[in-house]
Amino acid sequence: MVSSPHEALHQICQKDTEGMIRSFRRLFHVPFPEPRSISVVYTDLTEIAPVERRVDSLLRVDTEEGAFLLVLESQGEKDDRKRGSWPYYLAYLHEKYRVEPVLIVMTQNRSTAKWAAQPIRFGLPDWASLVVRPLVLGPDNVPVIADEAEVARDVTLAVFSAIAHGKGRDAAAILEPLAAVLRTVNPDTAAVFAELVESGLVDAQAKKMWKELMMPVNYFFKNPVAVKLREEGRVEERIASVLRTLDRRHIDVPDEVRRRVRACTDPDILQIWVDRAYDVTDAAELFED
């Protein structure tokens, strides 16, 4: 279960990556290609050196124009160590996956957003050897969405809006139309978004208001039967992702490999196999220790 604003921001992107990309096109004016397939990638970037490096979320998006890695970082406050970590993340991921990485930083704080948007330059003053330019999502470039019809057109963007702007006297105008729309969509999706907004709100009064607005949906989210169904759905999605990736890479998949993948019920193991499916040259390599 999501338990902090930090988790809420990047979990939104995992739940509805296509909606997130639509939002990014609108907010950043970035001509991102239309996705064909999307998968969550294991996020540990640690090497043998005794320093742990882990991005918040890592999504692989395959398009007609090639594959991209969306490197999603939630940033609560300024942290100058990130100006060394972020270039490392991008270089490491490009070397490991041979896929173009895109750094996206998300924050609820205006000053943090301004800090994060500054290009990171390594090299000579007039000749940088490396330049990193994060795309930053924050209060200044997320619109205030307080109209029910507009919420219905882009629920993901409305969730970003609620987290970025849902505080103080304006909270009700933003939260009420979002709650009204979430009551009309798929209950499982609504439950996840409801929990994400509750976790992402930093204003205590706004959080209390949101709990009252979404009480029926939150009950469904915490219901043991619903939790079990979501876990089963996650397993099925990862099984399909493993086999689909191998098929698209024209890797021969023997029947015994398909049976072993389909028999697995551990989502963590399946996620490892999802990641390996992009690199293996033989389907049996999925299972190597």
mmCIF file of C-alpha atoms in Angstrom:
data_model
loop_
_atom_site.group_PDB
_atom_site.id
_atom_site.type_symbol
_atom_site.label_atom_id
_atom_site.label_comp_id
_atom_site.label_asym_id
_atom_site.label_seq_id
_atom_site.Cartn_x
_atom_site.Cartn_y
_atom_site.Cartn_z
ATOM 1 C CA MET A 1 0.000 0.000 0.000
ATOM 2 C CA VAL A 2 1.248 3.495 -0.794
ATOM 3 C CA SER A 3 2.198 5.262 2.406
ATOM 4 C CA SER A 4 3.900 8.554 1.546
ATOM 5 C CA PRO A 5 3.777 11.480 -0.895
ATOM 6 C CA HIS A 6 7.110 10.261 -2.258
ATOM 7 C CA GLU A 7 5.605 6.893 -3.211
ATOM 8 C CA ALA A 8 2.368 8.411 -4.487
ATOM 9 C CA LEU A 9 3.950 10.483 -7.222
ATOM 10 C CA HIS A 10 5.778 7.713 -9.036
ATOM 11 C CA GLN A 11 3.137 5.040 -8.360
ATOM 12 C CA ILE A 12 0.735 7.161 -10.412
ATOM 13 C CA CYS A 13 3.097 6.752 -13.334
ATOM 14 C CA GLN A 14 3.232 2.971 -12.896
ATOM 15 C CA LYS A 15 -0.548 2.688 -12.678
ATOM 16 C CA ASP A 16 -1.348 4.660 -15.840
ATOM 17 C CA THR A 17 1.789 5.205 -17.907
ATOM 18 C CA GLU A 18 -0.149 6.024 -21.070
ATOM 19 C CA GLY A 19 -2.076 8.714 -19.214
ATOM 20 C CA MET A 20 1.180 9.992 -17.755
ATOM 21 C CA ILE A 21 2.714 10.285 -21.233
ATOM 22 C CA ARG A 22 -0.336 12.221 -22.435
ATOM 23 C CA SER A 23 0.125 14.555 -19.472
ATOM 24 C CA PHE A 24 3.829 14.977 -20.221
ATOM 25 C CA ARG A 25 3.085 15.905 -23.833
ATOM 26 C CA ARG A 26 0.720 18.566 -22.583
ATOM 27 C CA LEU A 27 2.895 19.897 -19.753
ATOM 28 C CA PHE A 28 6.371 19.661 -21.280
ATOM 29 C CA HIS A 29 5.448 19.958 -24.984
ATOM 30 C CA VAL A 30 7.603 16.872 -25.543
ATOM 31 C CA PRO A 31 6.732 14.935 -28.751
ATOM 32 C CA PHE A 32 6.834 11.534 -27.072
ATOM 33 C CA PRO A 33 5.952 8.696 -29.502
ATOM 34 C CA GLU A 34 2.806 6.636 -28.992
ATOM 35 C CA PRO A 35 3.523 3.605 -26.744
ATOM 36 C CA ARG A 36 3.138 0.063 -28.096
ATOM 37 C CA SER A 37 3.977 -1.689 -24.829
ATOM 38 C CA ILE A 38 4.990 -0.612 -21.319
ATOM 39 C CA SER A 39 6.669 -2.563 -18.538
ATOM 40 C CA VAL A 40 8.082 -1.802 -15.110
ATOM 41 C CA VAL A 41 11.827 -2.451 -14.864
ATOM 42 C CA TYR A 42 13.758 -3.504 -11.737
ATOM 43 C CA THR A 43 15.155 -0.290 -10.263
ATOM 44 C CA ASP A 44 18.330 -1.331 -8.412
ATOM 45 C CA LEU A 45 21.382 0.323 -9.995
ATOM 46 C CA THR A 46 23.861 -0.802 -7.332
ATOM 47 C CA GLU A 47 27.251 -2.118 -8.450
ATOM 48 C CA ILE A 48 29.945 -3.853 -6.383
ATOM 49 C CA ALA A 49 30.924 -0.537 -4.765
ATOM 50 C CA PRO A 50 29.349 -0.147 -1.295
ATOM 51 C CA VAL A 51 26.915 2.587 -2.341
ATOM 52 C CA GLU A 52 23.250 1.830 -2.968
ATOM 53 C CA ARG A 53 21.702 3.558 -5.955
ATOM 54 C CA ARG A 54 18.046 2.988 -6.693
ATOM 55 C CA VAL A 55 15.722 5.067 -8.846
ATOM 56 C CA ASP A 56 12.152 5.521 -7.630
ATOM 57 C CA SER A 57 10.517 4.013 -10.717
ATOM 58 C CA LEU A 58 11.846 2.761 -14.022
ATOM 59 C CA LEU A 59 9.500 2.128 -16.940
ATOM 60 C CA ARG A 60 10.397 0.789 -20.359
ATOM 61 C CA VAL A 61 8.195 2.176 -23.135
ATOM 62 C CA ASP A 62 8.414 0.594 -26.589
ATOM 63 C CA THR A 63 7.218 2.738 -29.486
ATOM 64 C CA GLU A 64 7.319 2.652 -33.272
ATOM 65 C CA GLU A 65 10.304 5.023 -33.043
ATOM 66 C CA GLY A 66 12.264 2.865 -30.610
ATOM 67 C CA ALA A 67 12.423 2.087 -26.889
ATOM 68 C CA PHE A 68 12.839 4.551 -24.037
ATOM 69 C CA LEU A 69 13.441 4.227 -20.312
ATOM 70 C CA LEU A 70 11.469 6.670 -18.172
ATOM 71 C CA VAL A 71 13.568 7.340 -15.068
ATOM 72 C CA LEU A 72 11.068 8.675 -12.512
ATOM 73 C CA GLU A 73 12.375 10.484 -9.450
ATOM 74 C CA SER A 74 10.242 12.000 -6.655
ATOM 75 C CA GLN A 75 12.021 14.883 -4.939
ATOM 76 C CA GLY A 76 10.662 16.398 -1.725
ATOM 77 C CA GLU A 77 13.424 18.962 -1.220
ATOM 78 C CA LYS A 78 16.731 20.123 -2.657
ATOM 79 C CA ASP A 79 19.505 17.546 -2.441
ATOM 80 C CA ASP A 80 22.742 18.430 -4.208
ATOM 81 C CA ARG A 81 23.873 14.797 -4.093
ATOM 82 C CA LYS A 82 21.280 14.124 -6.787
ATOM 83 C CA ARG A 83 23.277 16.257 -9.202
ATOM 84 C CA GLY A 84 25.821 13.458 -9.137
ATOM 85 C CA SER A 85 23.363 10.559 -8.864
ATOM 86 C CA TRP A 86 21.101 11.508 -11.762
ATOM 87 C CA PRO A 87 23.841 11.554 -14.435
ATOM 88 C CA TYR A 88 25.069 8.226 -13.034
ATOM 89 C CA TYR A 89 21.583 6.731 -13.342
ATOM 90 C CA LEU A 90 21.278 7.765 -16.974
ATOM 91 C CA ALA A 91 24.747 6.599 -18.008
ATOM 92 C CA TYR A 92 24.401 3.278 -16.177
ATOM 93 C CA LEU A 93 20.964 2.533 -17.601
ATOM 94 C CA HIS A 94 22.036 3.380 -21.144
ATOM 95 C CA GLU A 95 25.037 1.089 -20.829
ATOM 96 C CA LYS A 96 22.999 -1.750 -19.288
ATOM 97 C CA TYR A 97 19.918 -1.673 -21.535
ATOM 98 C CA ARG A 98 21.195 0.188 -24.633
ATOM 99 C CA VAL A 99 17.964 2.183 -24.518
ATOM 100 C CA GLU A 100 17.601 5.978 -24.404
ATOM 101 C CA PRO A 101 16.852 7.111 -20.797
ATOM 102 C CA VAL A 102 14.620 10.114 -20.020
ATOM 103 C CA LEU A 103 14.882 11.684 -16.539
ATOM 104 C CA ILE A 104 11.618 12.971 -15.072
ATOM 105 C CA VAL A 105 11.654 14.643 -11.652
ATOM 106 C CA MET A 106 8.401 15.176 -9.760
ATOM 107 C CA THR A 107 7.950 17.520 -6.815
ATOM 108 C CA GLN A 108 5.245 19.362 -4.891
ATOM 109 C CA ASN A 109 7.551 22.232 -3.990
ATOM 110 C CA ARG A 110 8.108 25.271 -6.255
ATOM 111 C CA SER A 111 11.647 26.018 -5.112
ATOM 112 C CA THR A 112 12.614 22.347 -5.438
ATOM 113 C CA ALA A 113 11.158 22.277 -8.965
ATOM 114 C CA LYS A 114 13.212 25.334 -9.946
ATOM 115 C CA TRP A 115 16.365 23.755 -8.478
ATOM 116 C CA ALA A 116 15.775 20.399 -10.180
ATOM 117 C CA ALA A 117 15.201 21.995 -13.592
ATOM 118 C CA GLN A 118 18.686 23.518 -13.693
ATOM 119 C CA PRO A 119 20.894 21.669 -16.215
ATOM 120 C CA ILE A 120 23.656 19.526 -14.694
ATOM 121 C CA ARG A 121 26.929 20.189 -16.516
ATOM 122 C CA PHE A 122 30.229 18.320 -16.226
ATOM 123 C CA GLY A 123 33.398 19.491 -17.947
ATOM 124 C CA LEU A 124 34.963 22.801 -18.888
ATOM 125 C CA PRO A 125 33.033 26.041 -18.300
ATOM 126 C CA ASP A 126 32.603 26.659 -22.022
ATOM 127 C CA TRP A 127 32.691 23.041 -23.185
ATOM 128 C CA ALA A 128 30.606 20.605 -21.196
ATOM 129 C CA SER A 129 31.437 16.929 -21.629
ATOM 130 C CA LEU A 130 28.065 15.918 -20.217
ATOM 131 C CA VAL A 131 24.801 17.830 -19.824
ATOM 132 C CA VAL A 132 21.723 16.442 -18.068
ATOM 133 C CA ARG A 133 18.416 18.291 -18.478
ATOM 134 C CA PRO A 134 15.660 16.820 -16.291
ATOM 135 C CA LEU A 135 12.008 17.216 -17.176
ATOM 136 C CA VAL A 136 10.417 18.565 -13.980
ATOM 137 C CA LEU A 137 6.785 18.183 -12.972
ATOM 138 C CA GLY A 138 5.706 20.615 -10.241
ATOM 139 C CA PRO A 139 3.107 23.148 -9.102
ATOM 140 C CA ASP A 140 4.084 25.765 -11.681
ATOM 141 C CA ASN A 141 3.512 23.599 -14.762
ATOM 142 C CA VAL A 142 0.655 21.376 -13.546
ATOM 143 C CA PRO A 143 -2.667 23.141 -14.231
ATOM 144 C CA VAL A 144 -5.332 23.514 -11.587
ATOM 145 C CA ILE A 145 -8.171 21.217 -12.663
ATOM 146 C CA ALA A 146 -11.397 22.050 -10.850
ATOM 147 C CA ASP A 147 -13.973 21.195 -13.515
ATOM 148 C CA GLU A 148 -15.631 17.780 -13.516
ATOM 149 C CA ALA A 149 -15.750 17.539 -17.312
ATOM 150 C CA GLU A 150 -12.031 18.337 -17.551
ATOM 151 C CA VAL A 151 -11.252 15.753 -14.870
ATOM 152 C CA ALA A 152 -13.123 13.132 -16.888
ATOM 153 C CA ARG A 153 -11.074 13.969 -20.002
ATOM 154 C CA ASP A 154 -7.753 13.282 -18.264
ATOM 155 C CA VAL A 155 -7.994 11.609 -14.863
ATOM 156 C CA THR A 156 -4.244 11.094 -14.522
ATOM 157 C CA LEU A 157 -3.522 14.786 -15.010
ATOM 158 C CA ALA A 158 -6.312 15.596 -12.530
ATOM 159 C CA VAL A 159 -4.617 13.364 -9.957
ATOM 160 C CA PHE A 160 -1.356 15.277 -10.475
ATOM 161 C CA SER A 161 -3.325 18.499 -10.078
ATOM 162 C CA ALA A 162 -4.912 17.362 -6.810
ATOM 163 C CA ILE A 163 -1.549 16.459 -5.325
ATOM 164 C CA ALA A 164 0.173 19.623 -6.537
ATOM 165 C CA HIS A 165 -2.582 22.103 -5.651
ATOM 166 C CA GLY A 166 -4.953 20.393 -3.201
ATOM 167 C CA LYS A 167 -4.330 22.453 -0.103
ATOM 168 C CA GLY A 168 -5.729 25.386 1.817
ATOM 169 C CA ARG A 169 -8.986 27.086 0.884
ATOM 170 C CA ASP A 170 -8.826 25.865 -2.733
ATOM 171 C CA ALA A 171 -8.706 22.175 -1.835
ATOM 172 C CA ALA A 172 -12.454 21.517 -2.039
ATOM 173 C CA ALA A 173 -12.760 23.000 -5.530
ATOM 174 C CA ILE A 174 -10.072 20.600 -6.794
ATOM 175 C CA LEU A 175 -10.851 17.467 -4.779
ATOM 176 C CA GLU A 176 -14.644 17.359 -5.116
ATOM 177 C CA PRO A 177 -14.800 17.054 -8.945
ATOM 178 C CA LEU A 178 -12.016 14.463 -8.930
ATOM 179 C CA ALA A 179 -13.857 12.409 -6.311
ATOM 180 C CA ALA A 180 -17.074 12.635 -8.340
ATOM 181 C CA VAL A 181 -15.363 11.268 -11.468
ATOM 182 C CA LEU A 182 -13.529 8.490 -9.616
ATOM 183 C CA ARG A 183 -16.853 7.172 -8.344
ATOM 184 C CA THR A 184 -17.873 6.543 -11.965
ATOM 185 C CA VAL A 185 -14.783 4.713 -13.260
ATOM 186 C CA ASN A 186 -13.526 1.155 -12.811
ATOM 187 C CA PRO A 187 -13.542 0.524 -9.012
ATOM 188 C CA ASP A 188 -10.063 -1.005 -8.966
ATOM 189 C CA THR A 189 -8.521 1.924 -10.851
ATOM 190 C CA ALA A 190 -10.488 4.422 -8.768
ATOM 191 C CA ALA A 191 -9.306 2.779 -5.547
ATOM 192 C CA VAL A 192 -5.654 3.047 -6.527
ATOM 193 C CA PHE A 193 -5.953 6.693 -7.576
ATOM 194 C CA ALA A 194 -7.908 7.506 -4.407
ATOM 195 C CA GLU A 195 -5.165 6.036 -2.237
ATOM 196 C CA LEU A 196 -2.471 7.830 -4.232
ATOM 197 C CA VAL A 197 -4.150 11.214 -3.791
ATOM 198 C CA GLU A 198 -4.627 10.616 -0.068
ATOM 199 C CA SER A 199 -0.945 9.718 0.285
ATOM 200 C CA GLY A 200 0.224 12.621 -1.855
ATOM 201 C CA LEU A 201 -1.708 15.382 -0.079
ATOM 202 C CA VAL A 202 0.447 17.227 2.435
ATOM 203 C CA ASP A 203 -2.246 19.493 3.868
ATOM 204 C CA ALA A 204 -3.953 17.812 6.875
ATOM 205 C CA GLN A 205 -7.336 19.417 6.244
ATOM 206 C CA ALA A 206 -7.262 18.451 2.567
ATOM 207 C CA LYS A 207 -6.310 14.876 3.485
ATOM 208 C CA LYS A 208 -9.255 14.659 5.913
ATOM 209 C CA MET A 209 -11.612 16.050 3.285
ATOM 210 C CA TRP A 210 -10.392 13.540 0.700
ATOM 211 C CA LYS A 211 -10.909 10.582 3.054
ATOM 212 C CA GLU A 212 -14.507 11.638 3.596
ATOM 213 C CA LEU A 213 -15.132 12.129 -0.127
ATOM 214 C CA MET A 214 -13.682 8.750 -1.084
ATOM 215 C CA MET A 215 -14.752 6.597 1.861
ATOM 216 C CA PRO A 216 -16.645 4.024 -0.299
ATOM 217 C CA VAL A 217 -13.742 3.659 -2.727
ATOM 218 C CA ASN A 218 -11.169 3.410 0.049
ATOM 219 C CA TYR A 219 -13.212 0.607 1.604
ATOM 220 C CA PHE A 220 -13.018 -1.324 -1.657
ATOM 221 C CA PHE A 221 -9.273 -0.704 -1.878
ATOM 222 C CA LYS A 222 -8.678 -2.238 1.564
ATOM 223 C CA ASN A 223 -11.131 -5.106 1.131
ATOM 224 C CA PRO A 224 -9.173 -8.434 1.277
ATOM 225 C CA VAL A 225 -10.978 -9.813 -1.771
ATOM 226 C CA ALA A 226 -10.070 -6.752 -3.835
ATOM 227 C CA VAL A 227 -6.452 -6.911 -2.657
ATOM 228 C CA LYS A 228 -6.253 -10.563 -3.722
ATOM 229 C CA LEU A 229 -7.726 -9.769 -7.131
ATOM 230 C CA ARG A 230 -5.175 -6.997 -7.680
ATOM 231 C CA GLU A 231 -2.308 -9.313 -6.747
ATOM 232 C CA GLU A 232 -3.572 -11.935 -9.187
ATOM 233 C CA GLY A 233 -3.903 -9.285 -11.875
ATOM 234 C CA ARG A 234 -0.310 -8.150 -11.301
ATOM 235 C CA VAL A 235 0.944 -11.719 -11.706
ATOM 236 C CA GLU A 236 -1.025 -12.186 -14.938
ATOM 237 C CA GLU A 237 0.287 -8.904 -16.352
ATOM 238 C CA ARG A 238 3.903 -9.885 -15.686
ATOM 239 C CA ILE A 239 3.473 -13.372 -17.143
ATOM 240 C CA ALA A 240 2.058 -11.794 -20.303
ATOM 241 C CA SER A 241 4.881 -9.222 -20.399
ATOM 242 C CA VAL A 242 7.601 -11.898 -20.230
ATOM 243 C CA LEU A 243 6.147 -13.955 -23.059
ATOM 244 C CA ARG A 244 5.171 -10.948 -25.167
ATOM 245 C CA THR A 245 8.684 -9.468 -24.971
ATOM 246 C CA LEU A 246 10.308 -12.749 -25.996
ATOM 247 C CA ASP A 247 7.867 -13.151 -28.884
ATOM 248 C CA ARG A 248 8.467 -9.611 -30.136
ATOM 249 C CA ARG A 249 12.213 -10.181 -30.000
ATOM 250 C CA HIS A 250 11.685 -13.348 -32.066
ATOM 251 C CA ILE A 251 13.195 -15.516 -29.323
ATOM 252 C CA ASP A 252 12.050 -19.118 -29.629
ATOM 253 C CA VAL A 253 10.090 -20.065 -26.487
ATOM 254 C CA PRO A 254 9.836 -23.838 -25.901
ATOM 255 C CA ASP A 255 6.689 -25.216 -24.314
ATOM 256 C CA GLU A 256 8.488 -26.067 -21.086
ATOM 257 C CA VAL A 257 9.601 -22.423 -20.714
ATOM 258 C CA ARG A 258 6.060 -21.159 -21.311
ATOM 259 C CA ARG A 259 4.705 -23.622 -18.741
ATOM 260 C CA ARG A 260 7.245 -22.559 -16.119
ATOM 261 C CA VAL A 261 6.532 -18.860 -16.660
ATOM 262 C CA ARG A 262 2.769 -19.374 -16.518
ATOM 263 C CA ALA A 263 3.053 -21.523 -13.390
ATOM 264 C CA CYS A 264 4.927 -18.833 -11.425
ATOM 265 C CA THR A 265 2.832 -16.931 -8.854
ATOM 266 C CA ASP A 266 5.615 -14.829 -7.305
ATOM 267 C CA PRO A 267 5.399 -11.259 -8.697
ATOM 268 C CA ASP A 268 9.001 -10.469 -7.660
ATOM 269 C CA ILE A 269 10.427 -13.433 -9.565
ATOM 270 C CA LEU A 270 8.244 -12.590 -12.548
ATOM 271 C CA GLN A 271 9.562 -9.013 -12.511
ATOM 272 C CA ILE A 272 13.125 -10.344 -12.714
ATOM 273 C CA TRP A 273 12.092 -12.438 -15.715
ATOM 274 C CA VAL A 274 10.411 -9.387 -17.302
ATOM 275 C CA ASP A 275 13.715 -7.492 -17.076
ATOM 276 C CA ARG A 276 15.754 -10.420 -18.392
ATOM 277 C CA ALA A 277 13.393 -10.916 -21.341
ATOM 278 C CA TYR A 278 14.828 -7.755 -22.929
ATOM 279 C CA ASP A 279 18.400 -9.111 -22.919
ATOM 280 C CA VAL A 280 18.437 -12.920 -23.182
ATOM 281 C CA THR A 281 19.346 -14.656 -26.419
ATOM 282 C CA ASP A 282 17.864 -17.981 -25.301
ATOM 283 C CA ALA A 283 14.551 -18.278 -23.432
ATOM 284 C CA ALA A 284 16.065 -20.683 -20.878
ATOM 285 C CA GLU A 285 18.392 -17.881 -19.728
ATOM 286 C CA LEU A 286 15.419 -16.361 -17.900
ATOM 287 C CA PHE A 287 15.893 -18.888 -15.116
ATOM 288 C CA GLU A 288 19.645 -18.595 -14.595
ATOM 289 C CA ASP A 289 20.669 -17.599 -11.057
#
